[in-house]
Amino acid sequence: MCLMVKCAICVHLIYSDIVQKCRDELKAIRETNPDLKPTLAIIQCYIPADFVSTQIGLNVMQICLPRQCTEDEVIDEILRLNEDSRVHGIFLHLPQSFLSRSVRNAIKPQKDVDGVSDLNVGRVVLGDQRDGFASPVAGAVLEMLARHGVYLFMAVLVGVEGPLKATIQCLLQNNGMMVQTCQWNIIFFQVSFYVYCHFEVFTEMFVAVVICQHVVRSSRRWIQEQQYQPWRLRPLKLQPLSPVPSDIEISRAQTPKPISQLAQEIGLLPEELEAYGNTKAKVHLSLLNRLQHQPNGKYVLVAGITPTPLGEGKSTVTTGLVQALSAHLKLNSFACLRQPSQGPTFGVKGVFLCFNLHLTGDIHAITAANNLVAAAIDARILHESTQSDKALYRRLVPSVNGVRCFSPIQMARLQRLGINKSDPSDLTPEEVRAFVRLDLDPEKVTWQRVVDTNDRFLRKITVGQANTEKGHARQTQFDIAVASEIMAILALTDGLADMRARLGRMVVGSNRNGQPITADDLGVTGALAVLMKDAIKPTLMQTLEGTPVFVHAGPFANIAHGNSSVLADKLALKLVGEEGFVVTEAGFGADIGMEKFFNIKCRTSGLKPDVVVLVATVRALKMHGGGPNVTAGVPLPKEYINENLQLVADGCSNLKKQIQIAHLFGVPVVVALNVFKTDTQAEIELVCRIAEASGASAAVQCHHWSRGGRGSVELAQAVKKVASQKNNFQFLYNLQDSIVEKIRTIAQKVYGADDIELSPEAQAKIDYYNQQGFGALPICMAKTHLSLSHMPEKKGVPTGFILPIRDIRASIGAGFIYPLVGTMSTMPGLPTRPCFYDIDLDPVTEEIKGLF
């Protein structure tokens, strides 16, 4: 009897001590994380909520399931709680018949505060409880022994079965005891004599407080997981071959890491990943909140000289650079790339696996959203022209179960109209007319349909020719999908709320009074946001050497700003850490992609680049030096195969000009010469000498195409050195300058034009945009990428030309004005022999043929 009293006193002392420790830990947690409420979810309550809240301060969520519930319903509830970030512990207080292995193992081990899952029991067996929990009953046994200060050389477990038996047995054995079991209903221990202690001593309340201790520990682990995690990147080995195989052969010879493994290596949490198969995944934007206090890494922009129609390898330089930084210099680095349009894939450029095809469906989402707006425009014009105000009002605000009410987006329209009423029956006839009539002028509709295919015959079409459209035909056109304003919005937005607001501000045309009509006026904004809710998440992929890549957005580079998304860059800058590098690319030459990156993307994001990597090739420099035309699909003329130092030297004028453009923004330049097998050493050395003499901080040759990341180590070292130096980044113009002055500044300082020439239509648009308050937006020039001028055939550094501005359009949602220079088309066409002739599918292996 005396022993029982001592045991009871000991239990009470341990209980009080644990309660106090839990209080202290909770207080410490709340001091540093005031918004966090450590929470225990109980399925069929076991711990009285009043006890927990009054004595410890733990938050309790009680889930009472019906007595007749099935095992599947229990598991469904567990899975829901697993994904609830507010819940830090799950405890099952259910009849034994419900505690099957399937039910126990449904609990996430890190939330299994009762230690009943196989994984947590297995961790006890292995002596590793760092990431899991042991049974609170087992913990109480050890706590009792430790508090008594008694060394036991043998223990007998009586009446204990299942996971609890395995846990207690292993814990005791790990503490140096011999353990036996029997079927009596008591537990006893032998020291040099037997001590008998009834199992009932470990009361429900005592076990409850140990569970609470586990919940507090789980919440502390959760806090630690939310902090920035050092990378544990394991690069994939690359075995370069000579001669170099085709790109697709190299790709298929490499086995990529599971995307979940890569995500774990770079510090992403499982709940931040949304897998699309085994090699790509969407990353949730919640990462930005989790790492909001983490300093950004270095920000590197890859741009290029004015390219040939074949391209000069900015994407491959970007990839080679991050492989060199991560896999060879052991510096955290991330590549951020645009998603290529599917149109050129089947036209001129060709296909490279899913990267150029559907990927995760972002471009399809943009196409669907864009064309929903187009359908809404024509439908609204039709319905307004064929119905009275009363009929329109009755259909726009229908009676549902005898009740009429405005939708939230209709309430917003009423507020814009200055109508402060919420009851549909309160509107006057004049207010009803203002509400239902957008009065869109069919001749002033600026919104086009899009498709992600090169189709020249959609450049001008007529819609509404069917009898059902009652004669409401009009001329319009299709653009390539990546030219959609919605794509530009995706690339510039900083979150869902901002994206929805930008979508609502998109101007689709004007009414007959000249006032702009927006997507908000059409009432379509919410639906657009729903279509785009997954597309806003960047897609995580990997290079051949297993280093991370974000692929996100792909705005048309010579119509829109031609850069990957702000969100991808921001996520990557947090993930790489303060000493890491994010390398992103700008479309086409520095005069187009880089200028827009600085003046538009950096204004929007607030990010400042540390260094520009300017990509050049001997091939392109020879073209700018007076070499013959380069045509896709046609063998290169001999001038590009044989050494010709004079052509190279003359063509370096374009390289020098692009370096000067970067310096206009106060950013240092590292020239990366993308070396081809036809380049000679004399040509390579000549380019590097001229580049450094023209103001480049460094000029290095790159062999990533043949050697992988190892071939770009010299470039990585140069970028690391230059990026550590301070720069004086600045914008080229002030947003408060007039539209004309901003256009003129770009034309003269970047392109080298003498002046600009506005068509009457362009001047009228400028006057209209100023009247509507759009004059303070940045400028996004729509110009050929094949020349610094508006004339594609003019190579090198053209001078003495006037830049013609034939039209000016506005992407109000995206946030820029875009002048059309010369004859720019927003819908490419297919060549005589498109690449689709070479593309096929093997029905047995499902491999795509005809990839490069």
Short mmCIF file of C-alpha atoms in Angstrom, two decimals, residues 129-284:
data_model
loop_
_atom_site.label_atom_id
_atom_site.label_comp_id
_atom_site.label_asym_id
_atom_site.label_seq_id
_atom_site.Cartn_x
_atom_site.Cartn_y
_atom_site.Cartn_z
CA GLN A 129 12.79 9.54 -32.47
CA ARG A 130 14.03 12.87 -33.82
CA ASP A 131 11.20 13.24 -36.34
CA GLY A 132 8.48 11.14 -34.67
CA PHE A 133 6.82 10.32 -31.36
CA ALA A 134 6.79 7.34 -29.01
CA SER A 135 3.63 6.26 -27.26
CA PRO A 136 2.84 8.65 -24.38
CA VAL A 137 2.19 5.61 -22.15
CA ALA A 138 5.68 4.32 -22.97
CA GLY A 139 7.09 7.76 -22.33
CA ALA A 140 5.36 7.83 -18.96
CA VAL A 141 6.92 4.48 -18.02
CA LEU A 142 10.44 5.78 -18.73
CA GLU A 143 9.71 9.07 -16.99
CA MET A 144 8.62 7.19 -13.88
CA LEU A 145 11.76 5.08 -13.87
CA ALA A 146 13.98 8.10 -14.38
CA ARG A 147 12.30 10.07 -11.60
CA HIS A 148 12.71 7.12 -9.17
CA GLY A 149 16.41 7.00 -10.04
CA VAL A 150 16.22 3.21 -10.09
CA TYR A 151 18.35 1.09 -12.42
CA LEU A 152 16.47 -1.95 -13.69
CA PHE A 153 18.21 -4.91 -15.24
CA MET A 154 15.01 -6.76 -16.11
CA ALA A 155 11.43 -5.78 -16.83
CA VAL A 156 8.30 -7.91 -17.31
CA LEU A 157 5.49 -6.47 -19.41
CA VAL A 158 2.09 -7.80 -18.44
CA GLY A 159 -1.13 -7.34 -20.37
CA VAL A 160 0.31 -5.04 -23.03
CA GLU A 161 -0.25 -5.78 -26.72
CA GLY A 162 0.09 -4.25 -30.18
CA PRO A 163 2.16 -1.11 -31.00
CA LEU A 164 2.31 -0.15 -27.31
CA LYS A 165 3.96 -3.44 -26.41
CA ALA A 166 6.59 -3.05 -29.16
CA THR A 167 7.27 0.55 -28.18
CA ILE A 168 7.71 -0.09 -24.43
CA GLN A 169 9.78 -3.19 -25.07
CA CYS A 170 12.18 -1.37 -27.43
CA LEU A 171 12.49 1.69 -25.21
CA LEU A 172 13.36 -0.45 -22.21
CA GLN A 173 15.82 -2.53 -24.21
CA ASN A 174 17.44 0.62 -25.56
CA ASN A 175 17.94 1.63 -21.92
CA GLY A 176 19.87 -1.58 -21.20
CA MET A 177 17.12 -3.75 -19.70
CA MET A 178 16.17 -7.33 -20.34
CA VAL A 179 12.47 -7.52 -21.19
CA GLN A 180 10.02 -10.41 -20.81
CA THR A 181 6.27 -10.50 -21.36
CA CYS A 182 3.39 -12.41 -19.80
CA GLN A 183 -0.40 -12.33 -19.78
CA TRP A 184 -1.03 -11.08 -16.19
CA ASN A 185 -2.89 -7.81 -15.74
CA ILE A 186 -0.10 -6.03 -13.94
CA ILE A 187 3.34 -4.68 -14.80
CA PHE A 188 6.28 -5.49 -12.55
CA PHE A 189 9.99 -4.85 -12.61
CA GLN A 190 12.79 -6.85 -10.98
CA VAL A 191 15.79 -5.04 -9.54
CA SER A 192 17.10 -7.38 -6.84
CA PHE A 193 13.50 -7.88 -5.79
CA TYR A 194 10.13 -7.54 -7.52
CA VAL A 195 8.17 -4.33 -7.38
CA TYR A 196 4.50 -4.56 -8.24
CA CYS A 197 2.72 -1.52 -9.51
CA HIS A 198 -0.76 -1.48 -10.96
CA PHE A 199 -0.94 -0.25 -14.58
CA GLU A 200 -3.90 1.92 -13.61
CA VAL A 201 -1.42 4.26 -11.90
CA PHE A 202 -0.82 5.81 -15.29
CA THR A 203 -4.09 7.67 -15.32
CA GLU A 204 -5.80 9.06 -18.36
CA MET A 205 -4.96 12.57 -17.20
CA PHE A 206 -1.25 11.82 -16.98
CA VAL A 207 -1.17 10.31 -20.48
CA ALA A 208 -3.15 13.33 -21.68
CA VAL A 209 -0.51 15.78 -20.54
CA VAL A 210 2.22 13.76 -22.25
CA ILE A 211 0.20 13.97 -25.47
CA CYS A 212 0.00 17.73 -24.97
CA GLN A 213 3.77 17.77 -24.57
CA HIS A 214 4.04 15.99 -27.92
CA VAL A 215 1.75 18.58 -29.56
CA VAL A 216 3.93 21.41 -28.28
CA ARG A 217 7.00 19.59 -29.60
CA SER A 218 5.26 19.06 -32.95
CA SER A 219 4.43 22.76 -33.24
CA ARG A 220 8.05 23.66 -32.48
CA ARG A 221 9.19 21.27 -35.23
CA TRP A 222 6.67 22.88 -37.57
CA ILE A 223 8.15 26.30 -36.82
CA GLN A 224 11.63 24.98 -37.58
CA GLU A 225 10.41 23.50 -40.87
CA GLN A 226 9.05 26.90 -41.88
CA GLN A 227 12.50 28.45 -41.65
CA TYR A 228 14.89 28.55 -44.55
CA GLN A 229 16.49 25.13 -45.04
CA PRO A 230 20.07 24.75 -46.32
CA TRP A 231 20.25 22.96 -49.64
CA ARG A 232 21.30 19.32 -49.81
CA LEU A 233 21.54 19.24 -53.59
CA ARG A 234 22.94 16.07 -55.14
CA PRO A 235 23.85 16.92 -58.76
CA LEU A 236 23.52 14.28 -61.44
CA LYS A 237 26.72 13.22 -63.15
CA LEU A 238 27.02 14.09 -66.83
CA GLN A 239 29.25 12.08 -69.15
CA PRO A 240 30.14 14.31 -72.14
CA LEU A 241 30.75 12.41 -75.38
CA SER A 242 32.70 13.29 -78.50
CA PRO A 243 31.33 13.80 -81.05
CA VAL A 244 28.45 15.42 -79.19
CA PRO A 245 25.16 13.52 -79.70
CA SER A 246 21.91 15.27 -80.51
CA ASP A 247 20.15 17.13 -77.70
CA ILE A 248 17.40 14.52 -77.50
CA GLU A 249 19.94 11.68 -77.31
CA ILE A 250 21.71 13.44 -74.45
CA SER A 251 18.41 14.03 -72.67
CA ARG A 252 17.22 10.44 -73.01
CA ALA A 253 20.55 9.10 -71.79
CA GLN A 254 20.09 10.93 -68.47
CA THR A 255 17.70 9.69 -65.78
CA PRO A 256 16.23 12.69 -63.95
CA LYS A 257 15.64 12.77 -60.22
CA PRO A 258 12.06 12.43 -58.99
CA ILE A 259 10.77 15.96 -58.71
CA SER A 260 9.83 15.37 -55.06
CA GLN A 261 13.47 14.54 -54.31
CA LEU A 262 14.71 17.72 -55.99
CA ALA A 263 12.12 19.74 -54.07
CA GLN A 264 13.30 18.28 -50.78
CA GLU A 265 16.94 18.96 -51.67
CA ILE A 266 16.28 22.68 -52.21
CA GLY A 267 14.20 23.17 -49.06
CA LEU A 268 10.63 22.98 -50.35
CA LEU A 269 8.03 21.48 -48.02
CA PRO A 270 5.82 18.62 -49.27
CA GLU A 271 2.69 20.76 -48.98
CA GLU A 272 4.27 23.40 -51.23
CA LEU A 273 4.55 20.97 -54.13
CA GLU A 274 1.85 19.91 -56.60
CA ALA A 275 3.28 17.15 -58.76
CA TYR A 276 2.49 16.80 -62.47
CA GLY A 277 3.92 13.35 -63.04
CA ASN A 278 7.40 12.43 -61.83
CA THR A 279 9.52 15.15 -63.45
CA LYS A 280 7.65 18.42 -63.01
CA ALA A 281 5.54 20.09 -60.34
CA LYS A 282 3.80 23.32 -59.52
CA VAL A 283 5.10 25.26 -56.51
CA HIS A 284 2.62 27.01 -54.24
#
